XYZ file of C-alpha atoms in Angstrom:
178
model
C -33.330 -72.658 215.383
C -31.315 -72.902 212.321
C -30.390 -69.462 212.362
C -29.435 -69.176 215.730
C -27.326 -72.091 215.329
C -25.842 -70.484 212.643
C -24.899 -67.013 214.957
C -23.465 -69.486 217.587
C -20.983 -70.859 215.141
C -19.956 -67.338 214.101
C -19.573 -66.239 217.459
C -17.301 -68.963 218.308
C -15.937 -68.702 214.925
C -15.318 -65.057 215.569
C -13.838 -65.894 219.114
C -11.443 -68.224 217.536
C -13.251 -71.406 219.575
C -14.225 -73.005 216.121
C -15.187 -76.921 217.566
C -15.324 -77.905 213.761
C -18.150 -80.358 213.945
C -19.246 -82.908 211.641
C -16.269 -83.506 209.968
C -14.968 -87.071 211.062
C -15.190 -89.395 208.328
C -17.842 -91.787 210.259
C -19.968 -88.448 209.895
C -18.862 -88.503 206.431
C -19.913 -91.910 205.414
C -23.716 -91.209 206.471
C -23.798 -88.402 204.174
C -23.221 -90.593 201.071
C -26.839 -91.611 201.148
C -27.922 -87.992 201.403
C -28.240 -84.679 202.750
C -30.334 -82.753 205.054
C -28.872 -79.166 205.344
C -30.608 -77.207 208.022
C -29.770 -74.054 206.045
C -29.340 -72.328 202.712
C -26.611 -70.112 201.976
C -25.579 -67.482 199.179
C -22.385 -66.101 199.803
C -19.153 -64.931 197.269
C -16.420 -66.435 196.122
C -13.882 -64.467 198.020
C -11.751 -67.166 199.732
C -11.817 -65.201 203.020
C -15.384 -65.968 203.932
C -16.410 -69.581 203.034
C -19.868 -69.882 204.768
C -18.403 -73.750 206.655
C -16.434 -71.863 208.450
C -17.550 -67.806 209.298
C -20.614 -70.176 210.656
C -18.576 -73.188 212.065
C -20.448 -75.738 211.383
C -19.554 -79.059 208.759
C -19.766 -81.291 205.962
C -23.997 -81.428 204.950
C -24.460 -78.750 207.658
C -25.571 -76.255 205.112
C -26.371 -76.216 201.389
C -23.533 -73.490 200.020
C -24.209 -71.425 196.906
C -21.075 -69.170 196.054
C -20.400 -66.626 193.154
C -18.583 -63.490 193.123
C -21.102 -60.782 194.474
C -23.398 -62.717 195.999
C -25.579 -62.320 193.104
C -28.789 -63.594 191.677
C -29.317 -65.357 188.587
C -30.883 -67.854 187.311
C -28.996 -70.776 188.462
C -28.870 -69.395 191.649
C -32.285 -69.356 191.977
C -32.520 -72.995 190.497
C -30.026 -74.149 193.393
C -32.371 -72.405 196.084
C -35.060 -73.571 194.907
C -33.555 -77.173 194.782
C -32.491 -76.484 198.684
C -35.846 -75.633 199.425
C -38.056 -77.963 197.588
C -35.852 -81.064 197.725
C -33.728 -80.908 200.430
C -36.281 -78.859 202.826
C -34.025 -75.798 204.208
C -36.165 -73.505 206.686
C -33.389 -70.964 205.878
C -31.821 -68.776 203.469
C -28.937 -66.565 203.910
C -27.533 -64.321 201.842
C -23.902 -63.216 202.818
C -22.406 -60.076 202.041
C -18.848 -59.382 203.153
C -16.631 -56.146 203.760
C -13.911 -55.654 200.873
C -16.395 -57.437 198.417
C -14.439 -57.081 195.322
C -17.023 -57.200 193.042
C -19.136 -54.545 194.799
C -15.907 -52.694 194.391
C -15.751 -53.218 191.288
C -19.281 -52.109 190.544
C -18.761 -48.563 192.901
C -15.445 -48.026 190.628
C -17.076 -48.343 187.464
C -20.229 -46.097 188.637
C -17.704 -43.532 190.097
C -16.158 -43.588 186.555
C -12.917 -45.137 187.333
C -12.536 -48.371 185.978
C -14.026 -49.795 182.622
C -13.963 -54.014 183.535
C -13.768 -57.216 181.284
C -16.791 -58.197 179.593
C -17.443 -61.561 181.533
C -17.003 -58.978 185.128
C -19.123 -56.602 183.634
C -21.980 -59.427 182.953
C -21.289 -59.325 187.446
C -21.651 -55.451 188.025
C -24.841 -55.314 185.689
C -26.346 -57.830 188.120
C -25.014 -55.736 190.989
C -25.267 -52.270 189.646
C -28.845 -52.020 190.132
C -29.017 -52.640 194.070
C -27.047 -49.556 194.490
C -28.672 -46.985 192.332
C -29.598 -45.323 195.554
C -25.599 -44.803 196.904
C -24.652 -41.175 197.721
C -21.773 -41.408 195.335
C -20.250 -38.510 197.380
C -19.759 -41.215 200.907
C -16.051 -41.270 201.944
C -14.732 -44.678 200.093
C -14.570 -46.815 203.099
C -18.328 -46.083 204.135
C -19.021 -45.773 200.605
C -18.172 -49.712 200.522
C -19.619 -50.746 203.482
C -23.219 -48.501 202.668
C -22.451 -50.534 199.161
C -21.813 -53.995 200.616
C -25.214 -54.124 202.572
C -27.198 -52.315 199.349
C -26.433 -55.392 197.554
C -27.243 -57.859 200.285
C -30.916 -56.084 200.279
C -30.858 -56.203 196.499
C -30.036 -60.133 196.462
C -32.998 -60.030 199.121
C -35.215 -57.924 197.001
C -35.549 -60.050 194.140
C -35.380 -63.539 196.256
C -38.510 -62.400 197.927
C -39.940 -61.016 194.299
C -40.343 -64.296 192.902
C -43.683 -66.165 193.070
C -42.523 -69.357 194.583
C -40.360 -67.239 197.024
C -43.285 -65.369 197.988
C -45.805 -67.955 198.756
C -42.790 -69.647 200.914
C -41.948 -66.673 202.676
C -46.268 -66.077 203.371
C -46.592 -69.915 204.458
C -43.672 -69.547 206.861
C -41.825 -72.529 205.081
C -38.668 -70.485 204.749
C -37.367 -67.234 206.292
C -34.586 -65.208 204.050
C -32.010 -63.388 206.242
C -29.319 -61.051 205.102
């Protein structure tokens, strides 16, 4: 259920018939006791896709993790696991995009073309390993794309790696979705 509510806000989202739910400050006001997000998401930074609304839903809709990549680390998986344990999501998402820039980033520095800043570089080691299997040799604009979704499976990979994850995932508490 979550996650087909979830497509049906990014199909109107992608229709441009956004309805914008739950955000009328009466809605608002119940949230200050809590939150029950009915989903989990890990998406990046990039200011063109924030997760609210690519999935068109509101305020305590969905429990929003965001870092450039899309990455895991350890506070990410402290926040998921916090979404999960306390706060109950059935669902975890992890959102890649098209014209990712630090997937870019990591495909220009394995390609040889770009040396980053140490902080970004701390990023593409985190990312560099999801894409060990690229044909280097792909045209740059399906090079990105075949690089985008690598890392989406990567994030995936190690999600479902981890103990807790994987006794979640066997009990059908949560289901992980790229």
């Amino acid at each position: 259920e979550a996650l087909f509510r979830l497509k049906i806000g990014n199909q109107r989202f992608m229709e441009e018939k956004s309805i914008h739910t739950h955000e009328t400050a009466s809605w608002r006001s119940l949230l200050v006791e809590g939150q029950k997000p009915f989903a989990t998401v890990l998406g990046c930074s990039d200011s063109r896709v924030p997760p609210e609304m690519v999935f068109d839903v509101g305020f305590g809709d969905i429990f929003t993790i965001r870092l450039a990549g899309n990455i895991i680390a350890e506070d990410v998986v402290g926040s998921m696991q916090y979404a999960v344990a306390h706060l109950h999501t059935p669902l975890i998402i992890v959102l890649g995009h098209e014209g990712c820039g630090a997937v870019s980033a990591t495909v220009e520095e394995m390609l040889g073309k770009t040396e980053e800043l140490k902080h970004i570089g701390a990023l593409i080691a985190l990312i560099k390993p999801g894409l060990a299997q690229l044909n280097l040799q792909l045209e740059q604009k399906a090079l990105l794309h075949a690089a985008v979704e690598a890392n989406v499976r990567w994030s995936m990979r190690q999600l479902s790696a981890l103990p807790e994850a994987k006794r979640a995932l066997s009990k059908n508490l949560i289901t992980l979705v790229g």
